[in-house]
Amino acid sequence: MSRCEEKKQNAINKTVELCSQYGFHGTSMDKITAATGLSKATIYKYFLSKENLIAQALDAYGKSAIEHLTEVMNDDSLSLEEKLSERFETLRQSLAVDAFNGCYFQLAYSEFCNAEENITDICTLYKQRRVSMVCNLLETHNVENAQEKAVRAELIFNGLIATLQISKDPTLIDIARDMYMDVINR
């Protein structure tokens, strides 16, 4: 990786970290420059605007999350239930280290809805890809009504994330996981 690419990746990583902590509008360019050690001029050299930086950070984070989900879903050593349960365990780990402030995509969508089309599109696509991945997994395991079950199950998962953002109650993870699996097994 070249020095320029390292700087750009550093800015993307720090932006995700800061936005998860302070929100997207609460993360100023001053906070980003302080966290990265880069000047505003350097950041604007790589990103046309703060919104462009946020869009690229969301896109990179989404690709990483989808890649992890793909690895889990393609792991032949895991059962269907274990594959689906892994996401709840990942959520539990995030909550345990107190680094959890909700879903970055839900947060970004709520802060930029209809104001930044690129950000809105990235958030929408991420959510659609997750439903599609769950649907494909269910179809692979010959689960009837896979599309409907994937949509219903992901509504439960998204609701859990939104609720945990406020309550931080880890007991809700098991309740939601059971509800999720009930939808799949109907």
CSV table of C-alpha atoms in Angstrom, one decimal:
chain,number,residue,atom,x,y,z
A,1,MET,CA,0.0,0.0,0.0
A,2,SER,CA,1.4,3.4,-1.0
A,3,ARG,CA,1.8,6.2,1.5
A,4,CYS,CA,-1.2,8.1,-0.1
A,5,GLU,CA,-3.3,5.0,0.2
A,6,GLU,CA,-2.3,4.6,3.9
A,7,LYS,CA,-3.3,8.1,4.6
A,8,LYS,CA,-6.6,7.7,2.8
A,9,GLN,CA,-7.3,4.4,4.7
A,10,ASN,CA,-6.4,6.0,8.0
A,11,ALA,CA,-8.9,8.8,7.4
A,12,ILE,CA,-11.6,6.3,6.5
A,13,ASN,CA,-10.9,4.1,9.5
A,14,LYS,CA,-10.9,7.0,11.9
A,15,THR,CA,-14.0,8.5,10.4
A,16,VAL,CA,-15.9,5.3,11.1
A,17,GLU,CA,-14.6,5.2,14.6
A,18,LEU,CA,-15.4,8.8,15.3
A,19,CYS,CA,-18.9,8.7,13.7
A,20,SER,CA,-19.8,5.7,15.7
A,21,GLN,CA,-18.9,7.6,18.8
A,22,TYR,CA,-20.2,11.1,18.1
A,23,GLY,CA,-22.6,10.6,15.2
A,24,PHE,CA,-22.0,11.8,11.7
A,25,HIS,CA,-23.0,15.4,12.2
A,26,GLY,CA,-21.2,15.4,15.6
A,27,THR,CA,-17.9,14.4,13.9
A,28,SER,CA,-16.3,17.6,12.7
A,29,MET,CA,-13.4,17.8,10.3
A,30,ASP,CA,-11.4,19.1,13.3
A,31,LYS,CA,-12.0,15.8,15.1
A,32,ILE,CA,-11.0,13.8,12.1
A,33,THR,CA,-7.8,15.8,11.5
A,34,ALA,CA,-6.9,15.5,15.2
A,35,ALA,CA,-7.5,11.7,15.1
A,36,THR,CA,-5.7,11.1,11.9
A,37,GLY,CA,-2.8,13.6,12.2
A,38,LEU,CA,-3.7,14.7,8.7
A,39,SER,CA,-4.3,18.3,7.7
A,40,LYS,CA,-7.7,19.4,6.3
A,41,ALA,CA,-6.0,20.1,3.0
A,42,THR,CA,-4.7,16.5,2.9
A,43,ILE,CA,-8.1,15.1,3.7
A,44,TYR,CA,-9.8,17.3,1.1
A,45,LYS,CA,-7.2,16.2,-1.4
A,46,TYR,CA,-8.4,12.6,-1.1
A,47,PHE,CA,-12.1,13.3,-0.4
A,48,LEU,CA,-14.1,16.1,-2.0
A,49,SER,CA,-16.1,16.8,1.1
A,50,LYS,CA,-16.8,15.5,4.6
A,51,GLU,CA,-19.9,13.8,3.1
A,52,ASN,CA,-17.7,12.1,0.5
A,53,LEU,CA,-15.4,10.9,3.2
A,54,ILE,CA,-18.4,9.6,5.2
A,55,ALA,CA,-19.8,7.9,2.1
A,56,GLN,CA,-16.4,6.2,1.4
A,57,ALA,CA,-16.1,5.2,5.1
A,58,LEU,CA,-19.6,3.7,5.1
A,59,ASP,CA,-18.8,1.9,1.9
A,60,ALA,CA,-15.6,0.4,3.2
A,61,TYR,CA,-17.2,-0.6,6.5
A,62,GLY,CA,-20.1,-2.2,4.7
A,63,LYS,CA,-17.8,-4.2,2.5
A,64,SER,CA,-15.9,-5.4,5.5
A,65,ALA,CA,-19.1,-6.4,7.3
A,66,ILE,CA,-20.5,-8.2,4.2
A,67,GLU,CA,-17.1,-10.0,3.8
A,68,HIS,CA,-17.3,-11.2,7.4
A,69,LEU,CA,-20.9,-12.3,7.0
A,70,THR,CA,-20.0,-14.1,3.7
A,71,GLU,CA,-17.2,-16.0,5.4
A,72,VAL,CA,-19.6,-17.1,8.2
A,73,MET,CA,-22.4,-18.1,5.8
A,74,ASN,CA,-20.0,-20.1,3.6
A,75,ASP,CA,-18.4,-22.0,6.5
A,76,ASP,CA,-19.5,-25.6,5.8
A,77,SER,CA,-18.5,-26.6,9.3
A,78,LEU,CA,-21.4,-24.6,10.8
A,79,SER,CA,-25.1,-25.5,10.8
A,80,LEU,CA,-27.7,-23.0,9.5
A,81,GLU,CA,-28.6,-22.1,13.1
A,82,GLU,CA,-24.9,-21.5,14.0
A,83,LYS,CA,-24.4,-19.3,10.9
A,84,LEU,CA,-27.4,-17.2,11.8
A,85,SER,CA,-26.5,-17.1,15.5
A,86,GLU,CA,-23.0,-15.8,14.8
A,87,ARG,CA,-24.3,-12.3,14.0
A,88,PHE,CA,-25.9,-12.2,17.5
A,89,GLU,CA,-22.7,-13.2,19.1
A,90,THR,CA,-20.8,-10.5,17.2
A,91,LEU,CA,-23.4,-8.0,18.4
A,92,ARG,CA,-22.9,-9.3,22.0
A,93,GLN,CA,-19.2,-8.8,21.8
A,94,SER,CA,-19.6,-5.2,20.5
A,95,LEU,CA,-22.0,-4.5,23.3
A,96,ALA,CA,-19.6,-6.0,25.9
A,97,VAL,CA,-16.7,-3.7,25.0
A,98,ASP,CA,-18.9,-0.6,25.2
A,99,ALA,CA,-18.1,0.3,21.6
A,100,PHE,CA,-21.7,-0.2,20.5
A,101,ASN,CA,-23.7,2.8,19.4
A,102,GLY,CA,-26.1,1.3,17.0
A,103,CYS,CA,-25.9,0.4,13.3
A,104,TYR,CA,-23.7,2.9,11.4
A,105,PHE,CA,-26.0,2.5,8.4
A,106,GLN,CA,-29.2,3.3,10.4
A,107,LEU,CA,-27.4,6.3,12.0
A,108,ALA,CA,-26.1,7.6,8.7
A,109,TYR,CA,-29.5,7.1,7.0
A,110,SER,CA,-31.3,9.0,9.7
A,111,GLU,CA,-28.8,11.9,9.7
A,112,PHE,CA,-28.5,12.2,5.9
A,113,CYS,CA,-31.8,10.9,4.6
A,114,ASN,CA,-32.8,12.8,1.5
A,115,ALA,CA,-29.9,15.2,2.0
A,116,GLU,CA,-27.0,13.1,0.6
A,117,GLU,CA,-28.2,10.7,-2.0
A,118,ASN,CA,-24.9,8.8,-2.1
A,119,ILE,CA,-24.9,8.1,1.6
A,120,THR,CA,-28.6,7.2,1.5
A,121,ASP,CA,-27.9,4.8,-1.4
A,122,ILE,CA,-25.0,3.1,0.4
A,123,CYS,CA,-27.1,2.6,3.5
A,124,THR,CA,-30.0,1.2,1.6
A,125,LEU,CA,-27.8,-1.1,-0.5
A,126,TYR,CA,-26.1,-2.5,2.6
A,127,LYS,CA,-29.5,-3.4,4.2
A,128,GLN,CA,-30.7,-5.0,1.0
A,129,ARG,CA,-27.5,-7.0,0.6
A,130,ARG,CA,-28.0,-8.4,4.1
A,131,VAL,CA,-31.5,-9.5,3.4
A,132,SER,CA,-30.4,-11.0,0.1
A,133,MET,CA,-27.6,-12.9,1.8
A,134,VAL,CA,-29.9,-14.4,4.4
A,135,CYS,CA,-32.4,-15.3,1.7
A,136,ASN,CA,-29.7,-17.1,-0.3
A,137,LEU,CA,-28.5,-18.9,2.8
A,138,LEU,CA,-32.1,-20.0,3.6
A,139,GLU,CA,-32.6,-21.1,0.0
A,140,THR,CA,-29.3,-23.1,0.1
A,141,HIS,CA,-30.7,-24.9,3.2
A,142,ASN,CA,-34.1,-25.5,1.4
A,143,VAL,CA,-36.1,-23.3,3.8
A,144,GLU,CA,-39.5,-22.6,2.3
A,145,ASN,CA,-40.6,-18.9,1.8
A,146,ALA,CA,-36.9,-17.9,2.1
A,147,GLN,CA,-37.5,-14.3,0.9
A,148,GLU,CA,-40.3,-13.6,3.3
A,149,LYS,CA,-38.5,-15.2,6.2
A,150,ALA,CA,-35.3,-13.3,5.4
A,151,VAL,CA,-37.2,-10.0,5.4
A,152,ARG,CA,-39.0,-10.8,8.7
A,153,ALA,CA,-35.9,-12.0,10.4
A,154,GLU,CA,-33.8,-9.0,9.4
A,155,LEU,CA,-36.6,-6.7,10.7
A,156,ILE,CA,-36.1,-8.4,14.1
A,157,PHE,CA,-32.3,-8.0,13.8
A,158,ASN,CA,-32.6,-4.3,12.8
A,159,GLY,CA,-35.0,-3.7,15.7
A,160,LEU,CA,-32.6,-5.3,18.1
A,161,ILE,CA,-29.8,-3.1,17.0
A,162,ALA,CA,-32.0,0.0,17.3
A,163,THR,CA,-33.1,-1.1,20.8
A,164,LEU,CA,-29.6,-1.9,22.0
A,165,GLN,CA,-28.5,1.5,20.9
A,166,ILE,CA,-30.7,2.9,23.7
A,167,SER,CA,-30.9,0.2,26.3
A,168,LYS,CA,-27.6,-1.6,26.1
A,169,ASP,CA,-29.3,-4.6,27.7
A,170,PRO,CA,-27.5,-7.8,26.6
A,171,THR,CA,-30.5,-10.0,27.6
A,172,LEU,CA,-32.4,-8.6,24.6
A,173,ILE,CA,-29.9,-10.4,22.3
A,174,ASP,CA,-31.1,-13.8,23.3
A,175,ILE,CA,-34.7,-12.8,23.1
A,176,ALA,CA,-34.2,-11.4,19.6
A,177,ARG,CA,-32.2,-14.4,18.5
A,178,ASP,CA,-35.0,-16.8,19.6
A,179,MET,CA,-37.5,-14.6,17.7
A,180,TYR,CA,-35.3,-14.6,14.7
A,181,MET,CA,-34.9,-18.4,14.7
A,182,ASP,CA,-38.7,-18.8,15.2
A,183,VAL,CA,-39.3,-16.9,12.0
A,184,ILE,CA,-36.8,-19.0,10.1
A,185,ASN,CA,-38.1,-22.3,11.5
A,186,ARG,CA,-41.8,-21.7,10.9
